[in-house]
Short mmCIF file of C-alpha atoms in Angstrom, two decimals:
data_model
loop_
_atom_site.label_atom_id
_atom_site.label_comp_id
_atom_site.label_asym_id
_atom_site.label_seq_id
_atom_site.Cartn_x
_atom_site.Cartn_y
_atom_site.Cartn_z
CA MET A 1 0.20 2.88 -43.19
CA ASP A 2 0.95 -0.62 -44.46
CA SER A 3 4.19 -0.84 -46.41
CA GLY A 4 2.64 -3.43 -48.76
CA GLN A 5 -0.05 -0.99 -49.84
CA ASN A 6 2.44 1.78 -50.23
CA GLY A 7 4.63 -0.48 -52.41
CA ASN A 8 1.66 -1.43 -54.62
CA ALA A 9 0.71 2.21 -55.04
CA THR A 10 4.25 3.00 -56.18
CA VAL A 11 4.26 0.11 -58.67
CA THR A 12 0.83 1.14 -60.04
CA SER A 13 1.93 4.76 -60.22
CA ALA A 14 5.16 3.78 -62.01
CA ARG A 15 3.22 1.69 -64.56
CA TYR A 16 0.85 4.59 -65.18
CA ASP A 17 3.74 7.02 -65.53
CA VAL A 18 5.57 4.77 -68.01
CA ALA A 19 2.41 4.25 -70.07
CA HIS A 20 1.73 7.99 -70.00
CA VAL A 21 5.32 8.81 -71.00
CA GLN A 22 5.18 6.27 -73.83
CA GLU A 23 1.96 7.84 -75.13
CA VAL A 24 3.48 11.33 -74.98
CA ILE A 25 6.56 10.04 -76.84
CA ARG A 26 4.36 8.34 -79.47
CA GLN A 27 2.42 11.56 -80.04
CA ALA A 28 5.59 13.65 -80.17
CA HIS A 29 7.11 11.18 -82.64
CA GLU A 30 4.07 11.42 -84.89
CA GLU A 31 4.10 15.23 -84.73
CA LEU A 32 7.85 15.31 -85.49
CA ARG A 33 7.35 13.00 -88.48
CA GLN A 34 4.58 15.24 -89.82
CA LEU A 35 6.65 18.39 -89.30
CA MET A 36 9.66 16.84 -91.06
CA GLN A 37 7.44 15.95 -94.03
CA GLN A 38 6.04 19.49 -94.08
CA ARG A 39 9.58 20.88 -93.99
CA ALA A 40 10.61 18.67 -96.91
CA ASP A 41 7.55 19.80 -98.88
CA ILE A 42 8.24 23.46 -98.08
CA MET A 43 11.92 23.14 -99.05
CA LYS A 44 10.90 21.61 -102.38
CA ARG A 45 8.49 24.48 -102.99
CA ILE A 46 11.11 27.07 -102.00
CA GLY A 47 13.56 25.46 -104.42
CA THR A 48 11.02 25.54 -107.24
CA VAL A 49 10.17 29.20 -106.64
CA LYS A 50 13.85 30.19 -106.34
CA GLN A 51 14.64 28.39 -109.57
CA THR A 52 11.75 30.09 -111.34
CA ILE A 53 12.92 33.52 -110.17
CA ALA A 54 16.55 32.73 -111.10
CA GLY A 55 15.42 31.57 -114.54
CA LEU A 56 13.47 34.78 -115.11
CA ALA A 57 16.47 36.82 -113.95
CA ASN A 58 18.66 34.88 -116.40
CA LEU A 59 16.23 35.70 -119.23
CA PHE A 60 15.53 39.33 -118.40
CA GLY A 61 18.63 40.34 -116.45
CA ASP A 62 19.25 40.78 -112.75
CA GLY A 63 17.73 44.27 -113.01
CA VAL A 64 14.26 42.74 -112.61
CA LEU A 65 15.20 41.74 -109.05
CA ASN A 66 15.12 44.09 -106.11
CA GLU A 67 17.83 43.93 -103.44
CA GLU A 68 15.85 41.73 -101.04
CA LEU A 69 14.90 39.26 -103.76
CA SER A 70 18.51 39.06 -104.96
CA GLU A 71 19.54 38.10 -101.43
CA LEU A 72 16.71 35.58 -101.10
CA ILE A 73 17.77 33.70 -104.23
CA ASP A 74 21.47 33.97 -103.34
CA ARG A 75 22.38 36.29 -106.22
CA LYS A 76 23.45 39.37 -104.31
CA SER A 77 27.16 39.68 -103.79
CA ASN A 78 27.77 40.93 -100.28
CA GLY A 79 31.53 40.92 -100.65
CA ARG A 80 32.19 37.53 -99.10
CA GLN A 81 32.15 33.98 -100.38
CA PRO A 82 28.87 32.16 -99.82
CA GLY A 83 28.82 29.31 -97.34
CA PHE A 84 29.82 25.90 -98.62
CA THR A 85 26.32 24.42 -98.36
CA LYS A 86 24.78 27.51 -99.90
CA ALA A 87 27.28 27.34 -102.77
CA CYS A 88 26.58 23.64 -103.39
CA ARG A 89 22.86 24.39 -103.34
CA MET A 90 23.30 27.24 -105.84
CA ILE A 91 25.48 25.16 -108.19
CA LEU A 92 23.03 22.27 -108.20
CA MET A 93 19.99 24.52 -108.57
CA GLU A 94 21.40 26.56 -111.44
CA SER A 95 22.92 23.62 -113.32
CA GLY A 96 19.52 22.33 -114.41
CA ARG A 97 20.97 18.79 -114.62
CA ALA A 98 22.18 15.96 -112.46
CA MET A 99 25.70 16.56 -111.17
CA SER A 100 28.20 14.27 -109.48
CA ALA A 101 30.31 15.34 -106.52
CA ARG A 102 33.24 15.47 -108.94
CA ASP A 103 31.29 17.84 -111.25
CA ILE A 104 30.62 20.16 -108.33
CA CYS A 105 34.25 20.02 -107.18
CA GLU A 106 35.35 20.96 -110.71
CA TYR A 107 32.91 23.89 -110.69
CA PHE A 108 34.35 25.05 -107.37
CA GLN A 109 37.90 24.65 -108.71
CA GLN A 110 37.10 26.83 -111.73
CA ARG A 111 34.99 29.52 -110.06
CA MET A 112 35.49 29.43 -106.27
CA PRO A 113 38.83 27.72 -105.56
CA SER A 114 39.29 29.51 -102.23
CA LEU A 115 36.08 28.01 -100.88
CA LEU A 116 37.17 24.53 -101.91
CA ALA A 117 40.69 25.03 -100.53
CA ARG A 118 39.32 25.24 -96.98
CA HIS A 119 38.35 21.56 -97.07
CA LYS A 120 40.76 18.72 -96.32
CA ASP A 121 38.80 16.28 -98.50
CA PRO A 122 36.65 18.33 -100.92
CA MET A 123 34.94 15.31 -102.50
CA ALA A 124 33.84 14.05 -99.08
CA SER A 125 32.65 17.53 -98.09
CA VAL A 126 30.64 17.95 -101.28
CA THR A 127 29.15 14.46 -100.96
CA THR A 128 28.15 15.14 -97.35
CA VAL A 129 26.46 18.41 -98.31
CA LEU A 130 24.64 16.80 -101.26
CA ASN A 131 23.38 14.00 -99.03
CA ARG A 132 22.13 16.59 -96.53
CA LEU A 133 20.29 18.38 -99.34
CA VAL A 134 18.59 15.05 -100.08
CA ASP A 135 17.66 14.75 -96.39
CA TYR A 136 16.24 18.29 -96.48
CA GLY A 137 14.14 17.36 -99.51
CA GLU A 138 15.96 19.85 -101.75
CA ALA A 139 17.84 17.37 -103.94
CA GLN A 140 17.38 13.83 -105.17
CA ALA A 141 20.05 11.20 -105.70
CA VAL A 142 20.24 9.58 -109.14
CA LEU A 143 22.44 6.94 -110.73
CA SER A 144 24.20 7.87 -113.94
CA GLY A 145 24.48 5.46 -116.86
CA SER A 146 27.94 4.50 -115.58
CA GLY A 147 26.43 3.55 -112.23
CA ARG A 148 27.91 6.51 -110.38
CA ARG A 149 25.93 8.65 -107.97
CA ALA A 150 24.79 12.10 -108.98
CA TRP A 151 22.32 14.59 -107.55
CA VAL A 152 19.60 16.71 -109.10
CA TRP A 153 17.75 19.69 -107.64
CA VAL A 154 14.21 18.61 -106.72
CA ALA A 155 12.60 21.32 -108.83
CA ASP A 156 14.25 19.59 -111.79
CA SER A 157 13.54 16.03 -110.73
CA ASN A 158 9.95 15.71 -111.95
CA SER A 159 10.16 17.97 -114.98
CA GLU A 160 13.40 16.40 -116.17
CA MET A 161 12.53 12.78 -115.41
CA SER A 162 12.05 11.89 -119.04
CA SER A 163 15.16 13.73 -120.22
CA LEU A 164 17.26 12.11 -117.48
CA ASN A 165 16.03 8.71 -118.53
CA GLN A 166 16.89 9.53 -122.14
CA THR A 167 20.44 10.42 -121.11
CA GLY A 168 20.86 7.09 -119.37
CA GLU A 169 20.45 8.23 -115.77
CA LEU A 170 18.16 6.37 -113.45
CA ARG A 171 16.45 7.53 -110.26
CA CYS A 172 17.61 5.99 -107.01
#
């Protein structure tokens, strides 16, 4: 066997492999992008449905919820503090308005101080969680009239767009 031919076969094979790998990566990238968009859409829908159920429970009492549904919308007390992200999600969802990281820290301080006490820098922790909720498609960042950042639950974002604009807050 001629070493020149063997070398050319290796180079051709390597080019084919790289082109094939790049095509697989391109397809995987496109599928990942589509799945991430689907996840964001699903999270928005979940947030809207949870908020609807929570609103009905607020109107008619928690007695209209069965045990499983109470757990699903984070209303059932299982004897322990909810996770930090879950708590931030609940606060933002139930507030029905845009909230700053400071607003959420104050809420924690008043109602769940032990959960906040676990964090070295509570404002940074809350801001990180709120930014993740934006990444998940569950929240949207807004600018208040004073130019400070705030966040609104996505189920509120479209329905409250006009009221937010009337209160001097602008969408980011």
